[in-house]
Short mmCIF file of C-alpha atoms in Angstrom, two decimals:
data_model
loop_
_atom_site.label_atom_id
_atom_site.label_comp_id
_atom_site.label_asym_id
_atom_site.label_seq_id
_atom_site.Cartn_x
_atom_site.Cartn_y
_atom_site.Cartn_z
CA GLN A 1 -22.71 -19.65 -12.15
CA ASP A 2 -24.49 -19.74 -8.81
CA GLN A 3 -23.45 -23.01 -7.13
CA LYS A 4 -25.63 -24.68 -4.50
CA ASP A 5 -24.85 -26.98 -1.62
CA PRO A 6 -26.40 -30.37 -2.59
CA LEU A 7 -27.74 -30.92 0.95
CA THR A 8 -28.97 -27.48 2.01
CA PHE A 9 -29.46 -25.93 -1.44
CA GLN A 10 -27.85 -22.76 -0.11
CA SER A 11 -25.53 -20.76 -2.38
CA LEU A 12 -21.85 -21.58 -1.95
CA PRO A 13 -19.42 -18.68 -1.40
CA THR A 14 -17.37 -17.72 -4.44
CA GLY A 15 -15.00 -15.09 -3.03
CA GLY A 16 -14.19 -12.54 -0.36
CA LEU A 17 -14.26 -13.10 3.38
CA GLU A 18 -17.18 -15.51 3.08
CA LEU A 19 -15.06 -17.89 1.02
CA TYR A 20 -11.91 -17.46 3.12
CA PHE A 21 -13.74 -18.10 6.44
CA ASN A 22 -16.32 -20.53 5.06
CA SER A 23 -15.23 -23.40 7.29
CA TYR A 24 -16.08 -21.26 10.34
CA LEU A 25 -19.20 -19.59 8.97
CA LYS A 26 -21.14 -22.50 7.52
CA GLY A 27 -21.91 -24.47 10.69
CA LYS A 28 -22.95 -28.12 10.67
CA LEU A 29 -26.20 -29.90 9.87
CA GLY A 30 -27.98 -31.90 12.55
CA ARG A 31 -29.55 -35.36 12.22
CA ARG A 32 -32.37 -37.04 14.11
CA ILE A 33 -34.43 -40.22 13.73
CA ILE A 34 -38.03 -39.96 12.57
CA THR A 35 -40.18 -43.08 12.19
CA ARG A 36 -42.67 -42.78 9.34
CA SER A 37 -45.78 -44.81 8.63
CA LEU A 38 -47.68 -44.69 5.39
CA ARG A 39 -49.66 -41.73 6.68
CA HIS A 40 -47.82 -40.07 9.57
CA PRO A 41 -44.23 -39.37 10.63
CA LEU A 42 -43.38 -40.04 14.28
CA ASP A 43 -40.53 -38.17 15.91
CA VAL A 44 -38.99 -40.59 18.37
CA GLY A 45 -36.57 -37.94 19.65
CA ASP A 46 -33.34 -39.75 18.86
CA VAL A 47 -30.75 -37.13 17.86
CA ILE A 48 -27.80 -38.55 15.99
CA ALA A 49 -26.01 -35.21 15.45
CA THR A 50 -26.81 -31.84 17.00
CA PRO A 51 -26.93 -28.96 14.51
CA GLN A 52 -24.34 -26.25 15.03
CA ASN A 53 -24.61 -22.64 14.00
CA GLY A 54 -21.73 -21.02 12.17
CA ALA A 55 -19.29 -18.80 14.02
CA ASP A 56 -19.24 -15.00 14.08
CA ILE A 57 -16.24 -13.18 12.58
CA TYR A 58 -15.32 -9.87 14.23
CA LEU A 59 -13.50 -7.65 11.73
CA THR A 60 -10.93 -4.91 12.26
CA ILE A 61 -12.89 -2.59 9.94
CA ASN A 62 -14.12 0.64 11.53
CA HIS A 63 -17.43 1.30 9.79
CA TYR A 64 -17.11 5.10 10.10
CA LEU A 65 -13.66 5.06 8.50
CA GLN A 66 -14.95 2.61 5.90
CA ALA A 67 -17.78 4.98 4.97
CA ILE A 68 -15.38 7.91 4.71
CA ALA A 69 -13.02 5.96 2.45
CA GLU A 70 -15.85 4.80 0.19
CA GLU A 71 -17.40 8.25 -0.14
CA GLU A 72 -14.18 10.11 -0.88
CA LEU A 73 -12.84 7.43 -3.21
CA GLU A 74 -16.02 7.45 -5.29
CA LYS A 75 -16.02 11.25 -5.51
CA GLY A 76 -12.33 11.36 -6.38
CA ILE A 77 -12.58 8.77 -9.14
CA LYS A 78 -15.40 10.72 -10.76
CA THR A 79 -13.36 13.93 -10.51
CA VAL A 80 -10.36 12.46 -12.37
CA ASN A 81 -12.57 10.44 -14.73
CA ALA A 82 -10.77 7.19 -13.90
CA LYS A 83 -11.68 3.59 -14.65
CA GLY A 84 -11.65 2.79 -10.94
CA GLY A 85 -9.52 2.69 -7.83
CA TRP A 86 -9.11 1.47 -4.28
CA ALA A 87 -7.97 2.69 -0.87
CA ILE A 88 -6.60 0.89 2.19
CA MET A 89 -6.17 2.25 5.72
CA MET A 90 -4.01 0.27 8.14
CA ASP A 91 -2.81 0.63 11.73
CA PRO A 92 1.01 0.51 11.36
CA TYR A 93 1.49 -0.98 14.82
CA SER A 94 -1.11 -3.76 15.01
CA GLY A 95 -1.58 -4.39 11.28
CA GLU A 96 -5.36 -3.98 11.58
CA ILE A 97 -7.06 -2.99 8.33
CA LEU A 98 -9.32 -0.11 9.37
CA ALA A 99 -10.91 0.49 5.97
CA ILE A 100 -10.72 -0.95 2.48
CA ALA A 101 -12.73 0.68 -0.28
CA GLN A 102 -12.99 -0.07 -3.98
CA ALA A 103 -14.82 1.58 -6.84
CA PRO A 104 -16.77 0.68 -8.88
CA PHE A 105 -18.40 -1.06 -5.93
CA PHE A 106 -19.64 -4.65 -5.83
CA ASP A 107 -23.43 -4.62 -5.48
CA VAL A 108 -24.28 -7.69 -3.39
CA ARG A 109 -27.98 -7.27 -4.17
CA LYS A 110 -27.28 -8.11 -7.81
CA TYR A 111 -24.60 -10.73 -7.29
CA LYS A 112 -26.00 -13.08 -9.94
CA ASP A 113 -25.31 -10.48 -12.64
CA TYR A 114 -21.58 -10.86 -11.96
CA PHE A 115 -21.47 -14.48 -13.14
CA ASN A 116 -22.25 -13.62 -16.77
CA SER A 117 -20.44 -10.32 -17.36
CA GLU A 118 -16.66 -10.05 -17.73
CA ASP A 119 -16.74 -6.35 -16.81
CA LEU A 120 -18.78 -7.00 -13.67
CA LYS A 121 -16.66 -10.04 -12.81
CA GLU A 122 -13.59 -7.78 -12.87
CA ALA A 123 -15.31 -5.39 -10.45
CA SER A 124 -16.02 -8.26 -8.05
CA LYS A 125 -12.31 -8.86 -7.41
CA LEU A 126 -10.65 -7.36 -4.36
CA LYS A 127 -8.07 -5.53 -6.43
CA ALA A 128 -5.90 -4.54 -3.47
CA ALA A 129 -5.10 -8.23 -2.97
CA VAL A 130 -5.31 -9.81 -6.41
CA ASP A 131 -4.17 -7.08 -8.80
CA LEU A 132 -0.42 -6.69 -9.27
CA PHE A 133 1.15 -3.49 -10.56
CA GLU A 134 4.53 -1.84 -10.89
CA PRO A 135 4.68 0.60 -7.95
CA GLY A 136 6.65 3.35 -9.65
CA SER A 137 8.01 6.11 -7.42
CA ILE A 138 6.34 4.91 -4.21
CA MET A 139 9.13 2.31 -4.30
CA LYS A 140 11.86 4.94 -3.85
CA PRO A 141 11.59 5.28 -0.03
CA ILE A 142 11.88 1.50 0.22
CA THR A 143 14.98 1.56 -1.98
CA MET A 144 16.47 4.24 0.27
CA ALA A 145 15.68 2.17 3.36
CA ILE A 146 17.60 -0.74 1.83
CA CYS A 147 20.56 1.55 1.08
CA LEU A 148 20.57 2.80 4.68
CA LYS A 149 20.48 -0.83 5.86
CA ALA A 150 23.56 -1.44 3.71
CA ASN A 151 25.32 1.45 5.47
CA GLU A 152 24.57 -0.18 8.83
CA ASP A 153 25.79 -3.59 7.68
CA LEU A 154 29.00 -2.00 6.42
CA ALA A 155 29.52 -0.27 9.78
CA LEU A 156 29.27 -3.63 11.56
CA ILE A 157 32.35 -4.87 9.69
CA GLY A 158 34.26 -1.61 10.06
CA ARG A 159 33.76 -0.33 6.53
CA ALA A 160 32.81 3.18 5.44
CA PRO A 161 29.20 3.91 4.44
CA MET A 162 28.43 3.87 0.73
CA PHE A 163 26.65 7.24 0.96
CA SER A 164 25.56 9.96 3.35
CA PRO A 165 22.01 11.41 3.33
CA ASP A 166 23.49 14.91 3.27
CA GLU A 167 26.03 14.10 0.54
CA LYS A 168 26.05 16.32 -2.55
CA ILE A 169 25.53 13.77 -5.33
CA PRO A 170 25.73 14.70 -9.05
CA VAL A 171 22.55 13.80 -10.95
CA SER A 172 23.07 15.26 -14.41
CA ASN A 173 24.27 12.00 -16.01
CA GLY A 174 21.50 9.43 -16.49
CA TYR A 175 23.55 6.73 -18.20
CA PHE A 176 23.80 3.45 -16.27
CA PRO A 177 25.13 -0.02 -17.20
CA GLY A 178 22.92 -2.16 -19.41
CA ARG A 179 20.54 0.61 -20.41
CA SER A 180 20.20 1.69 -24.03
CA LYS A 181 18.57 4.97 -22.99
CA PRO A 182 19.52 7.32 -20.15
CA ILE A 183 17.40 7.60 -17.03
CA THR A 184 15.78 11.02 -16.85
CA ASP A 185 14.10 13.21 -14.26
CA ALA A 186 10.96 15.27 -14.80
CA ARG A 187 13.23 18.29 -14.42
CA ASN A 188 16.99 18.58 -14.84
CA HIS A 189 19.09 18.89 -11.69
CA LYS A 190 22.83 19.16 -11.11
CA TYR A 191 23.20 18.03 -7.50
CA LEU A 192 20.87 16.57 -4.87
CA ASN A 193 21.08 15.02 -1.43
CA LEU A 194 18.62 12.43 -0.11
CA TYR A 195 16.08 14.97 1.16
CA LEU A 196 16.07 16.95 -2.07
CA ALA A 197 15.95 13.75 -4.12
CA VAL A 198 12.81 12.57 -2.32
CA GLN A 199 11.25 16.02 -2.57
CA LYS A 200 11.89 16.15 -6.33
CA SER A 201 11.34 12.38 -6.85
CA SER A 202 14.65 12.04 -8.69
CA ASN A 203 15.12 8.88 -10.73
CA ILE A 204 18.80 9.55 -11.37
CA TYR A 205 19.59 9.99 -7.67
CA ILE A 206 17.95 6.70 -6.66
CA ALA A 207 19.64 4.88 -9.56
CA THR A 208 22.98 6.32 -8.42
CA LEU A 209 22.44 4.96 -4.91
CA VAL A 210 21.59 1.52 -6.24
CA ASP A 211 24.64 1.58 -8.49
CA ARG A 212 26.76 2.09 -5.37
CA LEU A 213 24.74 -0.55 -3.54
CA ILE A 214 25.29 -3.37 -6.03
CA ASN A 215 28.97 -2.49 -6.39
CA THR A 216 29.50 -2.31 -2.63
CA MET A 217 27.27 -5.16 -1.42
CA SER A 218 26.13 -7.19 -4.48
CA GLU A 219 23.14 -7.60 -6.74
CA LYS A 220 22.13 -10.70 -4.76
CA TRP A 221 22.25 -8.72 -1.50
CA TYR A 222 19.90 -6.14 -3.03
CA ARG A 223 17.44 -8.77 -4.28
CA ASP A 224 17.50 -10.60 -0.94
CA ALA A 225 16.73 -7.35 0.88
CA LEU A 226 13.64 -6.75 -1.25
CA ILE A 227 12.35 -10.20 -0.39
CA GLU A 228 13.53 -10.77 3.18
CA LEU A 229 13.14 -7.25 4.59
CA PHE A 230 9.98 -6.15 2.81
CA GLY A 231 8.38 -9.40 1.66
CA PHE A 232 8.09 -8.71 -2.04
CA SER A 233 7.18 -11.85 -4.03
CA LYS A 234 5.68 -13.30 -0.83
CA LYS A 235 2.04 -13.24 0.23
CA THR A 236 1.34 -10.99 3.23
CA GLY A 237 -1.19 -13.46 4.61
CA ILE A 238 -4.10 -11.01 4.51
CA GLU A 239 -7.27 -13.04 5.04
CA PHE A 240 -8.69 -12.79 1.54
CA PRO A 241 -8.69 -15.59 -1.05
CA PHE A 242 -6.52 -15.44 -4.14
CA GLU A 243 -3.91 -12.96 -2.82
CA ALA A 244 -1.26 -12.58 -5.52
CA LYS A 245 2.32 -12.97 -4.29
CA GLY A 246 3.92 -10.58 -6.76
CA PHE A 247 7.16 -10.86 -8.65
CA VAL A 248 10.83 -10.03 -8.18
CA PRO A 249 13.12 -10.99 -11.09
CA ASP A 250 15.59 -13.77 -10.41
CA PHE A 251 19.05 -14.73 -11.62
CA GLY A 252 19.26 -17.38 -14.31
CA LYS A 253 15.55 -17.35 -15.12
CA TYR A 254 13.90 -16.23 -18.33
CA TYR A 255 10.66 -14.65 -19.47
CA GLN A 256 8.48 -16.36 -22.07
CA ASN A 257 10.16 -14.29 -24.79
CA LYS A 258 13.53 -15.81 -23.73
CA ALA A 259 14.82 -12.53 -22.28
CA PRO A 260 16.57 -12.94 -18.91
CA GLU A 261 14.61 -11.83 -15.85
CA TRP A 262 17.74 -10.26 -14.34
CA SER A 263 20.11 -8.27 -16.52
CA LYS A 264 22.58 -5.44 -15.95
CA SER A 265 19.81 -2.83 -16.10
CA THR A 266 17.46 -4.61 -13.66
CA PRO A 267 18.71 -3.05 -10.38
CA TYR A 268 18.14 0.48 -11.70
CA SER A 269 14.60 -0.36 -12.81
CA LEU A 270 13.82 -1.95 -9.45
CA ALA A 271 15.06 1.16 -7.65
CA MET A 272 12.41 3.25 -9.42
CA GLY A 273 9.60 0.72 -8.95
CA TYR A 274 9.74 -0.96 -12.35
CA ASN A 275 10.41 -4.64 -13.24
CA ILE A 276 8.77 -5.58 -9.94
CA LEU A 277 5.13 -6.49 -9.36
CA ALA A 278 3.45 -5.91 -6.00
CA ASN A 279 -0.02 -5.96 -4.54
CA SER A 280 -1.29 -3.06 -2.46
CA PHE A 281 -1.12 -4.92 0.86
CA GLN A 282 2.60 -5.51 0.27
CA MET A 283 3.11 -1.78 -0.32
CA ILE A 284 1.13 -0.65 2.72
CA ARG A 285 3.02 -3.19 4.85
CA ALA A 286 6.35 -1.78 3.63
CA PHE A 287 5.33 1.79 4.48
CA SER A 288 3.97 0.65 7.85
CA ILE A 289 7.40 -0.74 8.74
CA ILE A 290 8.87 2.70 8.06
CA ALA A 291 6.01 4.44 9.90
CA ASN A 292 6.38 2.35 13.08
CA GLU A 293 10.16 2.81 12.97
CA GLY A 294 11.29 -0.54 11.77
CA LYS A 295 9.25 -3.36 13.27
CA ASP A 296 7.65 -6.19 11.34
CA VAL A 297 3.90 -5.95 10.85
CA ASN A 298 1.46 -7.88 8.71
CA PRO A 299 -1.97 -6.72 7.56
CA THR A 300 -4.99 -8.52 9.01
CA ILE A 301 -8.74 -8.10 8.61
CA PHE A 302 -10.19 -9.87 11.68
CA LYS A 303 -9.98 -9.63 15.46
CA LYS A 304 -11.56 -12.85 16.62
CA ILE A 305 -13.84 -15.75 15.71
CA VAL A 306 -16.59 -16.49 18.23
CA LYS A 307 -18.83 -19.57 18.53
CA ASN A 308 -22.17 -19.28 20.34
CA GLU A 309 -22.99 -22.50 22.16
CA ASP A 310 -26.09 -22.71 24.35
CA GLY A 311 -26.17 -18.94 24.74
CA THR A 312 -22.52 -18.77 25.74
CA GLU A 313 -19.93 -17.10 23.53
CA LYS A 314 -16.64 -18.92 23.13
CA VAL A 315 -13.65 -17.35 21.39
CA ILE A 316 -12.23 -20.08 19.16
CA VAL A 317 -9.65 -17.89 17.38
CA ASP A 318 -8.18 -14.80 19.09
CA ASN A 319 -6.22 -12.83 16.51
CA THR A 320 -5.74 -9.86 18.87
CA LYS A 321 -2.84 -11.77 20.43
CA ASN A 322 -0.96 -11.04 17.22
CA PHE A 323 -1.54 -7.28 17.55
CA ASP A 324 1.12 -6.90 20.24
CA PHE A 325 3.77 -4.49 18.97
CA LYS A 326 6.49 -4.78 21.60
CA ASN A 327 7.72 -8.26 20.73
CA ARG A 328 7.86 -7.75 16.98
CA LYS A 329 11.03 -8.42 14.99
CA GLN A 330 13.11 -5.29 14.29
CA ILE A 331 13.58 -5.19 10.50
CA LEU A 332 15.00 -1.69 10.08
CA SER A 333 16.73 0.51 12.64
CA PRO A 334 14.63 3.30 14.18
CA SER A 335 17.26 5.86 13.13
CA SER A 336 17.01 4.88 9.45
CA CYS A 337 13.22 5.01 9.59
CA ARG A 338 13.25 8.44 11.22
CA LEU A 339 15.52 9.70 8.47
CA ILE A 340 13.18 8.41 5.76
CA LYS A 341 10.13 9.79 7.58
CA LYS A 342 11.79 13.19 7.70
CA SER A 343 12.49 13.12 3.96
CA LEU A 344 8.88 12.15 3.19
CA LYS A 345 7.58 15.22 5.05
CA PHE A 346 8.74 17.49 2.25
CA ILE A 347 6.75 15.81 -0.55
CA THR A 348 3.56 17.77 0.19
CA LYS A 349 5.21 21.09 1.04
CA PRO A 350 6.53 23.95 -1.15
CA GLY A 351 9.03 22.49 -3.62
CA GLY A 352 7.52 18.99 -3.41
CA THR A 353 5.72 16.94 -6.04
CA SER A 354 2.45 16.35 -4.15
CA ARG A 355 1.16 19.64 -2.77
CA LEU A 356 -2.45 18.48 -3.27
CA ALA A 357 -1.96 15.72 -0.68
CA ASP A 358 -1.14 18.22 2.09
CA VAL A 359 -3.39 17.50 5.09
CA TYR A 360 -3.59 21.01 6.48
CA GLY A 361 -3.01 21.29 10.21
CA TYR A 362 -1.17 17.98 10.46
CA THR A 363 2.25 16.59 9.64
CA GLU A 364 2.14 13.87 7.03
CA ALA A 365 4.81 11.77 5.35
CA GLY A 366 4.06 10.30 1.95
CA LYS A 367 5.03 9.58 -1.62
CA SER A 368 3.27 9.65 -4.95
CA GLY A 369 3.78 7.19 -7.77
CA THR A 370 2.84 7.00 -11.44
CA ALA A 371 3.50 3.92 -13.56
CA GLU A 372 2.56 2.96 -17.09
CA LYS A 373 0.22 -0.04 -17.18
CA ILE A 374 1.32 -3.17 -18.98
CA VAL A 375 -1.18 -3.98 -21.74
CA ASN A 376 -0.64 -7.08 -23.89
CA GLY A 377 2.93 -7.36 -22.66
CA LYS A 378 3.89 -3.78 -23.47
CA TYR A 379 3.94 -0.50 -21.57
CA SER A 380 0.94 1.62 -22.48
CA LYS A 381 1.49 5.30 -23.24
CA ASP A 382 -2.15 6.07 -22.49
CA LYS A 383 -2.99 4.05 -19.37
CA ASN A 384 -1.51 4.55 -15.92
CA ILE A 385 -1.72 3.19 -12.39
CA SER A 386 -1.24 6.18 -10.10
CA SER A 387 -0.98 6.24 -6.33
CA PHE A 388 -0.29 8.13 -3.15
CA ILE A 389 0.68 6.46 0.11
CA GLY A 390 1.49 8.10 3.42
CA PHE A 391 0.97 8.20 7.18
CA ILE A 392 -0.30 10.78 9.67
CA PRO A 393 0.90 12.24 12.00
CA VAL A 394 4.58 11.73 11.24
CA GLU A 395 5.33 10.97 14.89
CA LYS A 396 3.31 8.00 16.20
CA PRO A 397 1.01 7.83 13.17
CA LYS A 398 -2.61 6.83 13.62
CA PHE A 399 -2.78 5.13 10.24
CA VAL A 400 -1.09 4.47 6.93
CA LEU A 401 -3.31 5.26 3.95
CA MET A 402 -2.84 4.14 0.36
CA VAL A 403 -4.92 5.40 -2.58
CA VAL A 404 -4.56 3.79 -6.01
CA ILE A 405 -6.22 5.17 -9.15
CA ASP A 406 -6.67 2.91 -12.17
CA GLU A 407 -6.43 4.67 -15.53
CA PRO A 408 -7.02 8.32 -14.60
CA GLU A 409 -7.82 10.56 -17.54
CA LYS A 410 -4.76 11.94 -19.29
CA LYS A 411 -5.00 15.70 -19.63
CA TYR A 412 -3.05 18.77 -18.59
CA VAL A 413 -4.22 20.70 -15.53
CA PRO A 414 -3.12 24.36 -15.78
CA GLY A 415 -0.79 25.30 -12.95
CA LEU A 416 -0.39 21.69 -11.80
CA GLY A 417 0.69 19.42 -14.65
CA PRO A 418 -0.47 16.09 -16.11
CA ALA A 419 -3.69 14.95 -14.42
CA GLN A 420 -2.61 11.30 -14.35
CA ILE A 421 0.32 11.99 -12.01
CA GLY A 422 -0.18 10.31 -8.62
CA GLY A 423 0.22 13.51 -6.64
CA ILE A 424 -2.50 15.19 -8.71
CA CYS A 425 -5.12 12.43 -9.06
CA ALA A 426 -4.57 10.29 -5.92
CA GLY A 427 -3.15 12.99 -3.61
CA PRO A 428 -6.42 14.94 -3.14
CA ILE A 429 -8.32 11.73 -2.32
CA PHE A 430 -5.66 10.86 0.25
CA ARG A 431 -6.07 14.32 1.79
CA GLU A 432 -9.87 14.17 2.01
CA ILE A 433 -9.97 10.67 3.49
CA ALA A 434 -7.23 11.59 5.96
CA ILE A 435 -8.70 14.87 7.22
CA ARG A 436 -12.17 13.40 7.78
CA SER A 437 -10.68 10.33 9.48
CA LEU A 438 -8.47 12.40 11.79
CA ASN A 439 -11.46 14.53 12.78
CA TYR A 440 -13.54 11.42 13.50
CA LEU A 441 -10.71 9.88 15.56
CA GLY A 442 -10.32 13.11 17.54
CA VAL A 443 -6.65 13.55 16.63
CA ALA A 444 -5.54 17.07 17.52
CA PRO A 445 -3.65 18.98 14.79
CA ASP A 446 0.11 18.75 15.34
CA ASP A 447 0.88 21.51 12.81
CA PRO A 448 -1.73 24.16 13.68
CA PHE A 449 -0.04 26.86 11.57
CA GLY A 450 0.46 24.70 8.48
CA TYR A 451 -2.50 26.03 6.50
CA PRO A 452 -2.29 27.71 3.09
CA TYR A 453 -2.70 31.44 2.66
CA PRO A 454 -5.21 33.17 3.01
CA ASP A 455 -6.52 30.85 5.75
CA PRO A 456 -6.38 32.91 9.00
CA ARG A 457 -4.60 30.00 10.72
CA SER A 458 -1.74 30.19 8.23
CA ASP A 459 1.68 31.25 9.50
CA PRO A 460 4.53 29.84 7.37
CA THR A 461 7.10 31.10 9.88
CA LYS A 462 5.61 28.86 12.60
CA ALA A 463 4.60 25.85 10.51
CA ASP A 464 6.29 22.57 11.44
CA TRP A 465 8.08 22.35 8.11
CA SER A 466 8.93 25.99 7.39
CA LEU A 467 12.59 26.18 8.47
CA GLU A 468 13.53 22.85 6.88
CA VAL A 469 11.77 23.64 3.60
CA LYS A 470 13.41 27.07 3.50
CA TYR A 471 16.83 25.49 4.06
CA LEU A 472 16.23 22.89 1.33
CA SER A 473 15.10 25.58 -1.10
CA GLU A 474 18.22 27.65 -0.47
CA LEU A 475 20.46 24.58 -0.71
CA TYR A 476 18.84 23.49 -3.97
CA ASN A 477 19.28 26.92 -5.52
CA HIS A 478 22.90 27.06 -4.37
CA TRP A 479 23.72 23.65 -5.87
CA ASN A 480 21.72 24.06 -9.08
CA GLN A 481 22.41 27.60 -10.27
#
């Protein structure tokens, strides 16, 4: 219900930025002495406490980018007939949140309606912060980053790497320890290297890498990397109330049904983005670390807090001091990040799983994900959380953008595939938000020939990706005849 301050009778904040920053926003009441007779009050001018206005919060949100994200998200959700969705845009260097959209939208003009309706109450949550989900395949680049970090740690002690990105790895056998059923890919393959595995989103390849990882380093090393390198199961510190910290299974602990959190099969599930719960700010932070080539960065929503006293503005909290990129902790090596960025370029190109996310005229690196929702403790066969996350341009990206679609309609799209797949339902929204945002920001195309035929600007022989994609196609055909 609508709660009131007992002194001012003003409504108390119940969520969002207003609740998080309430101590700065609310100000302080003043007090003065008034002498009153039976008929008339007399102000004697004695002020006991001077009233103070609340402070002003300056946000990192760019209102043009915010409008773009809201418009394209709403259109996209209607197109795929989804329950809802959200989108976040973040500067990968400073951590500034440039836009955060959610649909269905919260109508502040009718806020009282939200107190008495469970459906409306659900829509009032900032889902990017409070809703946890299994990431699915958008976790695979993070798994690969951890495996590359293992290679570097092995090199420091004079040991051979556990894998090479160019290595020809067999992926026809999906049986792994602890699993009653084999891991499968959407399409059967014989051999893949890292670049082909990302392009095809191979589950068996990533499980094979993690099998080597836990046998070379240890299961504990893998779990620690998820938490210490990428912050899973820890709050990011984004300035919204009720941020969920997520979940990474632990050794020696048990679920309510008495099943162990960590079993033999757990590492392989984690590698593919299952058995782990994350919020969207954790995911966009992880991709921002890769995008900025390895430095720590945390999402933030405000620049400064300013108090106006006697007509003079005084900055009481300056968050821009935390935007400095140079002195950040190096979490991953630049070389490992560049390798992952290169592999993510092929997702939206010929042979990749997310052609509909291709931002024509620009280089983009990204990954789609599709996960079954957990309903009443079980995986649903009908409800999905689907996503696409990426950054543009690949070199010195202007932003990282994540689009999440909640329960897209399940149907088959001729020539494309299942409509609920992240690359099909979230990819086009990513593309539309990105292209409009790049145009607004005045970012010149860095792949001016990378348009689809019959666009007159199209020239596959000159496109940024053409030679590499051609080589991968030939290599794939050679290995998988």
